[in-house]
CSV table of C-alpha atoms and ligand atoms in Angstrom, one decimal:
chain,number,residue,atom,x,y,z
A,299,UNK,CA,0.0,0.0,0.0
A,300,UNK,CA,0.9,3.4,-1.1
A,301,UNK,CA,1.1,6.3,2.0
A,302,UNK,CA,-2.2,7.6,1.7
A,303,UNK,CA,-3.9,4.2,1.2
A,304,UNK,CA,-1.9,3.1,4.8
A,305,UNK,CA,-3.0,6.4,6.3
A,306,UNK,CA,-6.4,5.3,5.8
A,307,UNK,CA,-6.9,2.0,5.3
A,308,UNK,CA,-4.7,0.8,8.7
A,309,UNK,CA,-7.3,0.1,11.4
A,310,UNK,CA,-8.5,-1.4,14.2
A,311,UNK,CA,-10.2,-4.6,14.2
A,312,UNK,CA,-14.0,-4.4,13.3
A,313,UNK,CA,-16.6,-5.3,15.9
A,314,UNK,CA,-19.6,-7.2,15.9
A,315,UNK,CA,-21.3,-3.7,14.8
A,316,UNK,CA,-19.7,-3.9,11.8
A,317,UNK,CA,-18.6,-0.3,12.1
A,318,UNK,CA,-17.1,1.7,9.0
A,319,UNK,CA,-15.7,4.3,11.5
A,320,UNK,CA,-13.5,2.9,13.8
A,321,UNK,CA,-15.1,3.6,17.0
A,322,UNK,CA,-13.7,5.1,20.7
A,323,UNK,CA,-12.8,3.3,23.6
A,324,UNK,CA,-12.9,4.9,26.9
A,325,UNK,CA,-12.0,1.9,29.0
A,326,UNK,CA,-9.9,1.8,32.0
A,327,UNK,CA,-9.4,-1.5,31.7
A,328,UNK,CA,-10.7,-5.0,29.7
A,329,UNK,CA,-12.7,-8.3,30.5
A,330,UNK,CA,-11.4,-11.7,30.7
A,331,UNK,CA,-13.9,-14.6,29.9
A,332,UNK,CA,-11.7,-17.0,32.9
A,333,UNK,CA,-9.2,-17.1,35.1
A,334,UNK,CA,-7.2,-19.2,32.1
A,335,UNK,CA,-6.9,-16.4,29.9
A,336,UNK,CA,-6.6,-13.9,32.1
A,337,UNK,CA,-3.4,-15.6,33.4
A,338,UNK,CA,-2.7,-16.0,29.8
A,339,UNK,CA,-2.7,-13.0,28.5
A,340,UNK,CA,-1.1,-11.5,31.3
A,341,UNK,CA,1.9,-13.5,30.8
A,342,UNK,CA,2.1,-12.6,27.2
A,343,UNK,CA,1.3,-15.8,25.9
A,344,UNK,CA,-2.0,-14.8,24.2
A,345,UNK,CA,-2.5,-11.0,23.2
A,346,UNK,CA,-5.0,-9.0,24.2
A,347,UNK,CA,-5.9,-5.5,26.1
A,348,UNK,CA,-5.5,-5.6,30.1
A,349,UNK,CA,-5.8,-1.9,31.3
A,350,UNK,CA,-5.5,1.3,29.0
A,351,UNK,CA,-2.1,2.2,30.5
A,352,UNK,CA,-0.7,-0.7,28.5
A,353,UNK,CA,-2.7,-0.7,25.2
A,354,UNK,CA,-5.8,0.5,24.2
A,355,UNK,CA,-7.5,-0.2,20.6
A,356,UNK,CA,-7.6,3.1,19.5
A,357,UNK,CA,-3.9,4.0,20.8
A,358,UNK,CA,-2.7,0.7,19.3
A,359,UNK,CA,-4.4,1.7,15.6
A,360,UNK,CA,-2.4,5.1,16.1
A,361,UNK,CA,0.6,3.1,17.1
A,362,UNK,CA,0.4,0.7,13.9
A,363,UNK,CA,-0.2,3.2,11.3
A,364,UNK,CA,2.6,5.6,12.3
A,365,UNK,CA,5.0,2.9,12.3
A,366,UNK,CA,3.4,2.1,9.0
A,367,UNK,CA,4.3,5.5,7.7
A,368,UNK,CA,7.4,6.2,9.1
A,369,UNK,CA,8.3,2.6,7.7
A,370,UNK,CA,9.1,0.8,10.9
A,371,UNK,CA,8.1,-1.7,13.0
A,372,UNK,CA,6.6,-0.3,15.7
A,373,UNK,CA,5.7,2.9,17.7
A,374,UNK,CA,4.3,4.0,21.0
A,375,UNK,CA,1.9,7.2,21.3
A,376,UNK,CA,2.0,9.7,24.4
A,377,UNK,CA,0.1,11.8,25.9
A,378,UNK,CA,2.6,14.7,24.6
A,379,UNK,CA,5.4,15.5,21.9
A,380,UNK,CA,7.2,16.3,25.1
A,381,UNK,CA,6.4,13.5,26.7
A,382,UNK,CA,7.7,11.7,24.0
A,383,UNK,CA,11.4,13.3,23.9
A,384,UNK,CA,11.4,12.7,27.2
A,385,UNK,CA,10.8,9.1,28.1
A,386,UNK,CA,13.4,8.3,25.2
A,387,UNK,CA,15.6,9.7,27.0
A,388,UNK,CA,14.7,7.9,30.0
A,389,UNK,CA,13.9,4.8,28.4
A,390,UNK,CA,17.6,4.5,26.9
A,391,UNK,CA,20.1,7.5,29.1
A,392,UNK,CA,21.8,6.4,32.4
A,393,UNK,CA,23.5,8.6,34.8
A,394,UNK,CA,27.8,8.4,33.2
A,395,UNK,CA,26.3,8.8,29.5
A,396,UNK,CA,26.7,11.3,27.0
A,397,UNK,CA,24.2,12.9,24.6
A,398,UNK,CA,24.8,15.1,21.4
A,399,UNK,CA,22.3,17.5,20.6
A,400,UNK,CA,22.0,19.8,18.0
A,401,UNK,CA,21.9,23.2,19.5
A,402,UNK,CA,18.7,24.1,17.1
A,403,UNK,CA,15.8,22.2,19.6
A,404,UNK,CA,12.4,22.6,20.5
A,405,UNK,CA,12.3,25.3,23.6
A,406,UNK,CA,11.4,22.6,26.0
A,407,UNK,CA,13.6,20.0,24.9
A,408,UNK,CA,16.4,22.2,25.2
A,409,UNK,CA,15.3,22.7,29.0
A,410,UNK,CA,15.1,19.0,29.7
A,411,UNK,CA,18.9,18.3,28.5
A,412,UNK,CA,20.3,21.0,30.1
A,413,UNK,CA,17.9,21.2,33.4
A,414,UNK,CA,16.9,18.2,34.5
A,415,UNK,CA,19.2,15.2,32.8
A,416,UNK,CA,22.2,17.0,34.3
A,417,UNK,CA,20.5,16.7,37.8
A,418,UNK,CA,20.6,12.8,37.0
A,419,UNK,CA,23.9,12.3,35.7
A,420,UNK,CA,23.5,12.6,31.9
A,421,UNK,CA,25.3,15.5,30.0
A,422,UNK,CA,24.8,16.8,26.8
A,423,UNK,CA,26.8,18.6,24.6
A,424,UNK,CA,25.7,20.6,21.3
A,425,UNK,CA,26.4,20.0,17.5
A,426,UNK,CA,26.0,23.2,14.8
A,427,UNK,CA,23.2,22.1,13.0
A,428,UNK,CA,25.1,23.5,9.7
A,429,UNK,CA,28.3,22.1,10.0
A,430,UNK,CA,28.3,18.4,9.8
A,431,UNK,CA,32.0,17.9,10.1
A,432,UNK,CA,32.5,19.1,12.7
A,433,UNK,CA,29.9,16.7,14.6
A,434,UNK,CA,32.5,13.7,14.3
A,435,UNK,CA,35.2,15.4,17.3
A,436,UNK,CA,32.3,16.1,20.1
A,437,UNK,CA,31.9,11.8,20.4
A,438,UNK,CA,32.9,11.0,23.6
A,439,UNK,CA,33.7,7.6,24.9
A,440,UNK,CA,30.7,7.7,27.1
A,441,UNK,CA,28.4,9.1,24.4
A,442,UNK,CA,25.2,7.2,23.3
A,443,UNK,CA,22.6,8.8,21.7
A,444,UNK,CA,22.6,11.8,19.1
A,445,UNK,CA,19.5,13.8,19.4
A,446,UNK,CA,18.3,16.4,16.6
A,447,UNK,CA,15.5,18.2,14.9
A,448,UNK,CA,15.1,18.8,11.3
A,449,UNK,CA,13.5,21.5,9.7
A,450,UNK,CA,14.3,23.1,13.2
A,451,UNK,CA,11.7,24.8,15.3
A,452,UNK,CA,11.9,28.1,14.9
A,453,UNK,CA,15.1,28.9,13.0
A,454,UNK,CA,14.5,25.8,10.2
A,455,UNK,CA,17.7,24.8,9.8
A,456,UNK,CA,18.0,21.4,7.7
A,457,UNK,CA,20.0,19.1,9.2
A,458,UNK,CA,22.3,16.5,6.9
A,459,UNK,CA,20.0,13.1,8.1
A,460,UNK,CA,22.8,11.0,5.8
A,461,UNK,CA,25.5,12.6,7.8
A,462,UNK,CA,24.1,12.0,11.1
A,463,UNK,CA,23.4,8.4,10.2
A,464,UNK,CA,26.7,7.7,9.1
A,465,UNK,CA,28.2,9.1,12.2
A,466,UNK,CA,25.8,7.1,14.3
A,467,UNK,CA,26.4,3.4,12.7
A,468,UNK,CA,30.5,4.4,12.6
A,469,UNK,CA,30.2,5.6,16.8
A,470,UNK,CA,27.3,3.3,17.8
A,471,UNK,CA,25.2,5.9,19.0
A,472,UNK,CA,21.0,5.6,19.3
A,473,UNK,CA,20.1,7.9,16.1
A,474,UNK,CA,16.9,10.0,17.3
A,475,UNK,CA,15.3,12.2,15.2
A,476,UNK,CA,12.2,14.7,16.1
A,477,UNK,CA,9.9,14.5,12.6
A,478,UNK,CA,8.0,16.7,14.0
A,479,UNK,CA,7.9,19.9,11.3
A,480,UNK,CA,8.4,17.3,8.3
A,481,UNK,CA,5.5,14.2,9.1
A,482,UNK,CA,6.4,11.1,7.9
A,483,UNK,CA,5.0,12.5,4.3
A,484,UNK,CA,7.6,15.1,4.0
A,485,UNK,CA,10.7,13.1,5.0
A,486,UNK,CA,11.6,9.6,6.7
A,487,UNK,CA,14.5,9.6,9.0
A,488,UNK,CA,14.8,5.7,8.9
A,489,UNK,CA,15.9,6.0,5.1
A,490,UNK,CA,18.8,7.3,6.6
A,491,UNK,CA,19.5,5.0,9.7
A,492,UNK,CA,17.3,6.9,12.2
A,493,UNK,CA,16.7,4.1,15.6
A,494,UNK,CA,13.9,6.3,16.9
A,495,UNK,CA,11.6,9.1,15.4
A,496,UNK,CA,9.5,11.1,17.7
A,497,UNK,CA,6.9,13.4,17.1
A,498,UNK,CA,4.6,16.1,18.8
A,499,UNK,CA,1.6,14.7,17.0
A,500,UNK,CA,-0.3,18.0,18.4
A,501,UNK,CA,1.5,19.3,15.5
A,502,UNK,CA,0.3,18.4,11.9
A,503,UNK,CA,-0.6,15.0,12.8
A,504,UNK,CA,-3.5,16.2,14.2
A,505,UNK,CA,-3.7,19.3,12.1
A,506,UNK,CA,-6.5,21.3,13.6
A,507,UNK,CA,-5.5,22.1,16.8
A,508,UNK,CA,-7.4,20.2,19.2
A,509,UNK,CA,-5.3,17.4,21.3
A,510,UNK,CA,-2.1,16.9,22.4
A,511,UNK,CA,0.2,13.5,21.6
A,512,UNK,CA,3.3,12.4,21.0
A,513,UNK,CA,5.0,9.6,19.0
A,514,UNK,CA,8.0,7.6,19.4
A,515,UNK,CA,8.8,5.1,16.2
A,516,UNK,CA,11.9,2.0,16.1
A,517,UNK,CA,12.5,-1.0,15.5
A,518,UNK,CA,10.3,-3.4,17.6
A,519,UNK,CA,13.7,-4.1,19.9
A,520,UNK,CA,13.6,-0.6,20.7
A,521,UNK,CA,9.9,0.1,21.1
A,522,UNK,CA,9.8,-2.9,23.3
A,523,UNK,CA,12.0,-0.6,25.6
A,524,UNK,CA,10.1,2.5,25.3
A,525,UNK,CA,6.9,0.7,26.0
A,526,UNK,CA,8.0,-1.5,29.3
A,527,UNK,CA,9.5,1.9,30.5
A,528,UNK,CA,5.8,3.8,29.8
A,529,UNK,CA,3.8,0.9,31.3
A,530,UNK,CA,5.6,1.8,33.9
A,531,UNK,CA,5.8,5.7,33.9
A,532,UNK,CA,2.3,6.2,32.6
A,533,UNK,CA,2.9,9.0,30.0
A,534,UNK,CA,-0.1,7.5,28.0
A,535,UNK,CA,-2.3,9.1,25.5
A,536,UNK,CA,-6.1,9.0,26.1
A,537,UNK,CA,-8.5,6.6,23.4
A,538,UNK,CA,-10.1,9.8,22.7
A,539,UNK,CA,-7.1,11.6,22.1
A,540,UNK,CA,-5.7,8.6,19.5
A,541,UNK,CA,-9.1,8.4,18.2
A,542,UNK,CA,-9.0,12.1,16.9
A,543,UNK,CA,-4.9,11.8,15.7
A,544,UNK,CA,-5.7,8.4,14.2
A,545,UNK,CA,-8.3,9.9,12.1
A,546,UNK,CA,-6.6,12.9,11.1
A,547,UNK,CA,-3.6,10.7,9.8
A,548,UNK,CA,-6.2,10.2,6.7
A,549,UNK,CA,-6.4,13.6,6.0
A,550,UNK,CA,-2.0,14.1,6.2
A,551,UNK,CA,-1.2,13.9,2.7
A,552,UNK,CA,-3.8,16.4,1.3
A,553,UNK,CA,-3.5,18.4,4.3
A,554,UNK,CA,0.5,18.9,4.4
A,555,UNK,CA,0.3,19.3,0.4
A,556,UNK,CA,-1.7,22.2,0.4
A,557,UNK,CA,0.4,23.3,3.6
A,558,UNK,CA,3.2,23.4,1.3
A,559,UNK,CA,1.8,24.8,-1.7
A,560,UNK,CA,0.8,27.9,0.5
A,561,UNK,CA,3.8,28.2,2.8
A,562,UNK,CA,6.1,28.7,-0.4
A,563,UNK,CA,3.7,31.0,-2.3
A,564,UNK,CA,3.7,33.4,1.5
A,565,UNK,CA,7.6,32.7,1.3
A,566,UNK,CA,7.8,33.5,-2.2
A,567,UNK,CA,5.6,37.3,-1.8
A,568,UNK,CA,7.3,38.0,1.4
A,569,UNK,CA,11.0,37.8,-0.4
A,570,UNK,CA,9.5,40.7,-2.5
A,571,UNK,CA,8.1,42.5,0.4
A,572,UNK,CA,9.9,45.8,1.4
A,573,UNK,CA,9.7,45.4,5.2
A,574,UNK,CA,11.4,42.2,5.3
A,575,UNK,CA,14.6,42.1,5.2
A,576,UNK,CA,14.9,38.1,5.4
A,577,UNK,CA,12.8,35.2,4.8
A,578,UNK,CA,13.8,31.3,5.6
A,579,UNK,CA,12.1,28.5,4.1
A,580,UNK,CA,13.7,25.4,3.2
A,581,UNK,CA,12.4,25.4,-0.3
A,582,UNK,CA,13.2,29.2,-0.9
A,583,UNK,CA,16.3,28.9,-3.6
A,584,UNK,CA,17.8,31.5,-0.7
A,585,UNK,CA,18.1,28.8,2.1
A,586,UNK,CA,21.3,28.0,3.0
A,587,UNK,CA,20.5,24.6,2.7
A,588,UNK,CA,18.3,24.3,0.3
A,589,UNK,CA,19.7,21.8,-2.0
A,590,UNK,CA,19.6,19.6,1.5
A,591,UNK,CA,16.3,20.6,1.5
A,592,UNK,CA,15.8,19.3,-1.8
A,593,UNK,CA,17.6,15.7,-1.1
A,594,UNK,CA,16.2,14.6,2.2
A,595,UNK,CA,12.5,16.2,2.1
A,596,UNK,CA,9.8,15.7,-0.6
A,597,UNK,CA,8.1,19.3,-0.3
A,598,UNK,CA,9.5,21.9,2.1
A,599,UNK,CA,6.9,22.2,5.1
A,600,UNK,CA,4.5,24.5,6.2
A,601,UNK,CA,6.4,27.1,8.1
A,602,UNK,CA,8.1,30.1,7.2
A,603,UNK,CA,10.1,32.8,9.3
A,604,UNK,CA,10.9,36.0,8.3
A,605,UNK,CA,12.3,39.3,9.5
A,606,UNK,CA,10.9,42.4,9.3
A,607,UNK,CA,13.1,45.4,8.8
A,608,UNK,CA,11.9,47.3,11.9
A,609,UNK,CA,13.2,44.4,14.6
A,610,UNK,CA,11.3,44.1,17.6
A,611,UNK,CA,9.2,47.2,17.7
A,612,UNK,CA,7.9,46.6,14.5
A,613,UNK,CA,7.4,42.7,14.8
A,614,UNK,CA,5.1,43.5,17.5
A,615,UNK,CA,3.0,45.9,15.8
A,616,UNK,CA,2.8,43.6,13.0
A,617,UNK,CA,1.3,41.6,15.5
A,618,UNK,CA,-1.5,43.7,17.0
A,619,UNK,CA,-2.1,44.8,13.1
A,620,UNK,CA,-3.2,41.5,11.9
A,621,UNK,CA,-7.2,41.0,11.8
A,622,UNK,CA,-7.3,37.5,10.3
A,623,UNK,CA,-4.6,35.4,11.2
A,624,UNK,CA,-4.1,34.2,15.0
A,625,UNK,CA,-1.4,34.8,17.6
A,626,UNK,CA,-1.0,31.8,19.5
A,627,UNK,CA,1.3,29.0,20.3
A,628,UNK,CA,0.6,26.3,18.1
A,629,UNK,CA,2.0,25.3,14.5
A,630,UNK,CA,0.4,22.6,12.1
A,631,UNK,CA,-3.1,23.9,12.3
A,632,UNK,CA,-5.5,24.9,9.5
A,633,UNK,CA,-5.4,28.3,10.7
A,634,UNK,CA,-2.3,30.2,9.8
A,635,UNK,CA,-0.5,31.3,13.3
A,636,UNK,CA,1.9,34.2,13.5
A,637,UNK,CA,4.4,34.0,16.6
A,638,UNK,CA,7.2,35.7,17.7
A,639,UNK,CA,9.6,33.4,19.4
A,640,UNK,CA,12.5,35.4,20.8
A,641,UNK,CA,9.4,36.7,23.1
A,642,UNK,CA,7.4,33.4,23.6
A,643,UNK,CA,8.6,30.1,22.9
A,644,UNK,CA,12.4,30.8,23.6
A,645,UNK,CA,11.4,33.3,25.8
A,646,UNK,CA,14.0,31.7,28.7
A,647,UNK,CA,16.8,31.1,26.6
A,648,UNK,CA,19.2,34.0,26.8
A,649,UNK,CA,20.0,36.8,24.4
A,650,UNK,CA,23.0,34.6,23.2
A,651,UNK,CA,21.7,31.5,23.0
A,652,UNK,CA,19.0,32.3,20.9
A,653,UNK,CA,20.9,34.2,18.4
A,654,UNK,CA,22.9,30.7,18.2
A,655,UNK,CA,19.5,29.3,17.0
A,656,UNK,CA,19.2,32.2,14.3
A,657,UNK,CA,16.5,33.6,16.6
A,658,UNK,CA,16.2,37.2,16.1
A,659,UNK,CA,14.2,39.8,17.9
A,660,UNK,CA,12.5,40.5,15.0
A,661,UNK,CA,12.1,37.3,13.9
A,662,UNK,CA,8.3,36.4,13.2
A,663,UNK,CA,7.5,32.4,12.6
A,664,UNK,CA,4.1,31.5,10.5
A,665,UNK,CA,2.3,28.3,10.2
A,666,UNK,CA,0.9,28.8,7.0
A,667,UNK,CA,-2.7,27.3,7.1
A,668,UNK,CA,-5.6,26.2,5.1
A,669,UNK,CA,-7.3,29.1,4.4
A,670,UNK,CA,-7.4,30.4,0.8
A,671,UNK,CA,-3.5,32.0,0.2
A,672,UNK,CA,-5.0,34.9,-1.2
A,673,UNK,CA,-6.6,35.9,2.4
A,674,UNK,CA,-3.2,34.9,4.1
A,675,UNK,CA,-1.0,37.2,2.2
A,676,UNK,CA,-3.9,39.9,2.2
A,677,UNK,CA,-3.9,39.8,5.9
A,678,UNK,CA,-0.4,40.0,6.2
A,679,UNK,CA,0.2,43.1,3.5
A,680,UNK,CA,-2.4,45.3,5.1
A,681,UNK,CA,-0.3,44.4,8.7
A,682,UNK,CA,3.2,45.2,7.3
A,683,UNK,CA,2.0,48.0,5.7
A,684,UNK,CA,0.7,49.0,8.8
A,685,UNK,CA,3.3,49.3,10.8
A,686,UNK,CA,6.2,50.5,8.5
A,687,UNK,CA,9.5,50.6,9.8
B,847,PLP,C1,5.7,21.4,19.8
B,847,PLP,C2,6.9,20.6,19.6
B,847,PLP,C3,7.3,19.7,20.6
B,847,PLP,C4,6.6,19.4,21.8
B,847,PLP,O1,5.3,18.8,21.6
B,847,PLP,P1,4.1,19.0,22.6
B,847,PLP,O2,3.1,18.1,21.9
B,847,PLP,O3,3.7,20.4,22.6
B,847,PLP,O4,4.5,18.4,23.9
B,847,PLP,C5,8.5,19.0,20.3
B,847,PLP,N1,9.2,19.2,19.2
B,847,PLP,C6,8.9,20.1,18.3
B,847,PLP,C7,9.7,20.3,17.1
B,847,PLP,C8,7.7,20.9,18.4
B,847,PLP,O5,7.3,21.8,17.5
């Protein structure tokens, strides 16, 4: 099966209903028909659902079907992206190892490897996303697992996947990847040797801004790991929550085409704009990596940054001048979202550290959405007019 026929056609077993649509299930916990299979099944030999902190139907289609698309074997869904980046770690770090990280991370995941793995044992030290040869001379003896993020949240910096994986098989090192801005449509880390692929399926797997969830994708070896350690830990997603992500998978390809389609028509009008003095998007001929870009990812995403000339002042009237599009904190949606990260997202890195991450006080990020592109750039031409520098 092709990617969109998985996306849909991957599903839960049928009941005695019948059903077309698979349904919910908000069970705590199952029925055994005797004591026999209930012993059974909780020794593994026969499978089957024993409380929803395990498995559940719904998170188990979910499960299936992203490890159908990321083409692996198996996957385990959380209740968060965040959650997800975080019991990897746990799942595989001990306190003497070493992670690599690219410096260009997610807000929060930058604050879990430098807050809270330190405090058990585990230190990280940072890659520059651009410069793959230099990534070779920060392996340590003691270091197991290189972590990174491509496109980047919000800088988009594209991030050689071939390199990585070649310096991960050569070191032995647990090859993570957050998939989060590209989906599984856009780009597949495991072509390249990725071990694990994590997502913030809040993002475009859901793609309308309703639930949180997270993803973490492997081999089964691995995901058997992840998911002893979560049975455990309890960072599971809800059945309603997997219902809803499950059933917006069917909708990715269509969705994330028209995502594209827009995002490079805003990039393309806003490189022509007189207020901005920059714009980055992986399939702008301008990116620094673009023919990356090209290589590792079939279309080039749905966000773009830019810069307006004015910096911060006139960022934030931008901001305040738009009547359409939304302010808020959320990317992937079908509403296109204007933020401005160096005051919200990355809001507790300092000055220098986010100019390490190419984030600029004037920098603006936009999750192009759904709506017709003719609104979008409308909205955002009557704003930067607006508020001239
Ligand atoms: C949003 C995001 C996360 C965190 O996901 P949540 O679902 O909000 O916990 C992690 N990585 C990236 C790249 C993100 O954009």
């Amino acid at each position: 099966m092709k990617f969109e026929t998985k996306a849909i056609r991957i599903q839960a077993e049928r009941s005695a209903h019948r059903e077309h649509s698979v349904p919910i299930f908000p069970t705590s916990s199952f029925v055994f028909d005797d004591a026999e299979q209930m012993k059974e099944i909780f020794a593994g030999e026969e499978a089957g659902n024993i409380y929803s902190r395990f498995t559940n139907p719904n998170c188990r289609e979910l499960e299936d079907k992203m490890a159908a698309l990321e083409g692996v074997e198996d996957a385990y869904a959380t209740a968060s992206g965040m959650s997800a980046i975080f019991s990897t770690f746990l799942s595989f770090l001990e306190a003497g190892d070493h992670i690599l990280s690219s410096r260009a991370i997610f807000g929060s995941s930058y604050t879990i490897l430098t807050k809270y793995l330190p405090k058990w044992g585990i230190d990280c030290s940072w890659i520059d996303p651009n410069d793959p040869e230099s990534w070779e001379k920060e392996v340590r003896p003691n270091t197991k697992m290189l972590f990174l993020e491509t496109p980047s949240n919000p800088g988009l910096d594209v991030l050689d996947l071939e390199a990585a994986g070649a310096l991960c098989k050569k070191h032995g090192l647990l090859y993570c990847v957050d998939n989060c801005f590209a989906t599984p449509y856009l780009q597949q880390p495991v072509q390249y040797g990725a071990d694990l692929i994590i997502h913030s399926a809040t993002k475009y797997i859901d793609g309308q801004g309703r639930v949180l969830g997270g993803i973490i994708a492997g081999s089964k070896e691995h995901i058997h790991i992840v998911r002893t350690f979560c049975r455990s830990s309890g960072p599971t997603l809800s059945a309603f929550n997997a219902w809803i992500l499950s059933k917006s998978l069917e909708t990715l390809a269509v969705r994330l085409d028209r995502h594209c389609e827009n995002a490079l028509a805003l990039a393309k009008w806003l490189a022509e704009n007189d207020q901005v003095s920059r714009v980055n998007y992986p399939f702008l001929e301008t990116h620094p990596a673009y023919q990356l870009a090209k290589k590792q990812m079939r279309k080039g995403g749905g966000i773009v940054t830019f810069e307006v000339k004015g910096g911060l002042a006139q960022g934030r009237q931008l901001l305040n001048n738009m009547k359409l599009l939304s302010l808020s904190a959320n990317l992937g949606d079908t509403r296109t979202i204007v933020t401005h990260p160096a005051s919200t997202t990355h809001a507790k890195l300092s000055e220098e550290a986010r100019m390490e991450v190419g984030i600029t006080p004037g920098l603006l990020r936009v999750s192009v959405g759904l709506e017709n592109i003719e609104d979008i750039v409308n909205d955002l031409d009557q704003a930067l007019s607006a508020s001239k520098a």
